[in-house]
């Protein structure tokens, strides 16, 4: 009698454990966010921390951080970036010849 696919050795179906060899965060799938986690997320977002660094500090995947920030109304966009068209709006200094 043939074995079912998820019981065969070497089958990827039904495997448990980390998907990456060395993940930068431990698996916390579907764990609720505590108020301290949300407070730290707000603090890191205020300090313009990249989402990759946030994921390591909060021990959660980047997608989970982005979705929680969206639900809480926290902007992850950096606030201290200069505008892209800065050269076009700045008037040029006139060259003086003597």
PDB file of C-alpha atoms in Angstrom, residues 37-80:
ATOM      1  CA  UNK A  37       5.450  45.851  21.773  1.00  0.00           C
ATOM      2  CA  UNK A  38       3.198  48.521  20.247  1.00  0.00           C
ATOM      3  CA  UNK A  39       4.903  51.208  22.342  1.00  0.00           C
ATOM      4  CA  UNK A  40       8.324  50.050  21.117  1.00  0.00           C
ATOM      5  CA  UNK A  41       7.031  49.971  17.527  1.00  0.00           C
ATOM      6  CA  UNK A  42       5.919  53.600  17.859  1.00  0.00           C
ATOM      7  CA  UNK A  43       9.265  54.579  19.360  1.00  0.00           C
ATOM      8  CA  UNK A  44      11.255  52.836  16.620  1.00  0.00           C
ATOM      9  CA  UNK A  45       9.087  54.355  13.874  1.00  0.00           C
ATOM     10  CA  UNK A  46       9.567  57.806  15.387  1.00  0.00           C
ATOM     11  CA  UNK A  47      13.327  57.300  15.285  1.00  0.00           C
ATOM     12  CA  UNK A  48      13.278  56.411  11.554  1.00  0.00           C
ATOM     13  CA  UNK A  49      14.437  52.840  12.201  1.00  0.00           C
ATOM     14  CA  UNK A  50      14.348  50.623   9.085  1.00  0.00           C
ATOM     15  CA  UNK A  51      11.791  47.813   9.140  1.00  0.00           C
ATOM     16  CA  UNK A  52      14.534  45.195   8.905  1.00  0.00           C
ATOM     17  CA  UNK A  53      16.069  46.432  12.147  1.00  0.00           C
ATOM     18  CA  UNK A  54      12.609  46.684  13.717  1.00  0.00           C
ATOM     19  CA  UNK A  55      11.980  43.028  12.876  1.00  0.00           C
ATOM     20  CA  UNK A  56      15.141  41.973  14.701  1.00  0.00           C
ATOM     21  CA  UNK A  57      14.416  44.134  17.744  1.00  0.00           C
ATOM     22  CA  UNK A  58      10.753  43.117  18.014  1.00  0.00           C
ATOM     23  CA  UNK A  59      11.429  39.480  17.015  1.00  0.00           C
ATOM     24  CA  UNK A  60       8.680  39.555  14.374  1.00  0.00           C
ATOM     25  CA  UNK A  61       8.610  39.324  10.567  1.00  0.00           C
ATOM     26  CA  UNK A  62       8.768  42.514   8.496  1.00  0.00           C
ATOM     27  CA  UNK A  63       5.266  41.880   7.106  1.00  0.00           C
ATOM     28  CA  UNK A  64       3.844  41.634  10.631  1.00  0.00           C
ATOM     29  CA  UNK A  65       5.450  44.960  11.572  1.00  0.00           C
ATOM     30  CA  UNK A  66       4.111  46.681   8.463  1.00  0.00           C
ATOM     31  CA  UNK A  67       0.588  45.360   8.943  1.00  0.00           C
ATOM     32  CA  UNK A  68       0.486  46.267  12.655  1.00  0.00           C
ATOM     33  CA  UNK A  69       1.795  49.764  11.920  1.00  0.00           C
ATOM     34  CA  UNK A  70      -0.907  50.176   9.286  1.00  0.00           C
ATOM     35  CA  UNK A  71      -3.630  48.998  11.680  1.00  0.00           C
ATOM     36  CA  UNK A  72      -2.382  51.307  14.456  1.00  0.00           C
ATOM     37  CA  UNK A  73      -1.981  54.281  12.106  1.00  0.00           C
ATOM     38  CA  UNK A  74       1.794  54.486  12.556  1.00  0.00           C
ATOM     39  CA  UNK A  75       3.691  55.864   9.577  1.00  0.00           C
ATOM     40  CA  UNK A  76       6.889  54.015   8.713  1.00  0.00           C
ATOM     41  CA  UNK A  77       8.015  56.638   6.196  1.00  0.00           C
ATOM     42  CA  UNK A  78      11.189  58.497   7.204  1.00  0.00           C
ATOM     43  CA  UNK A  79      10.370  62.031   8.317  1.00  0.00           C
ATOM     44  CA  UNK A  80      13.753  63.694   7.880  1.00  0.00           C
TER      45      UNK A  80
END
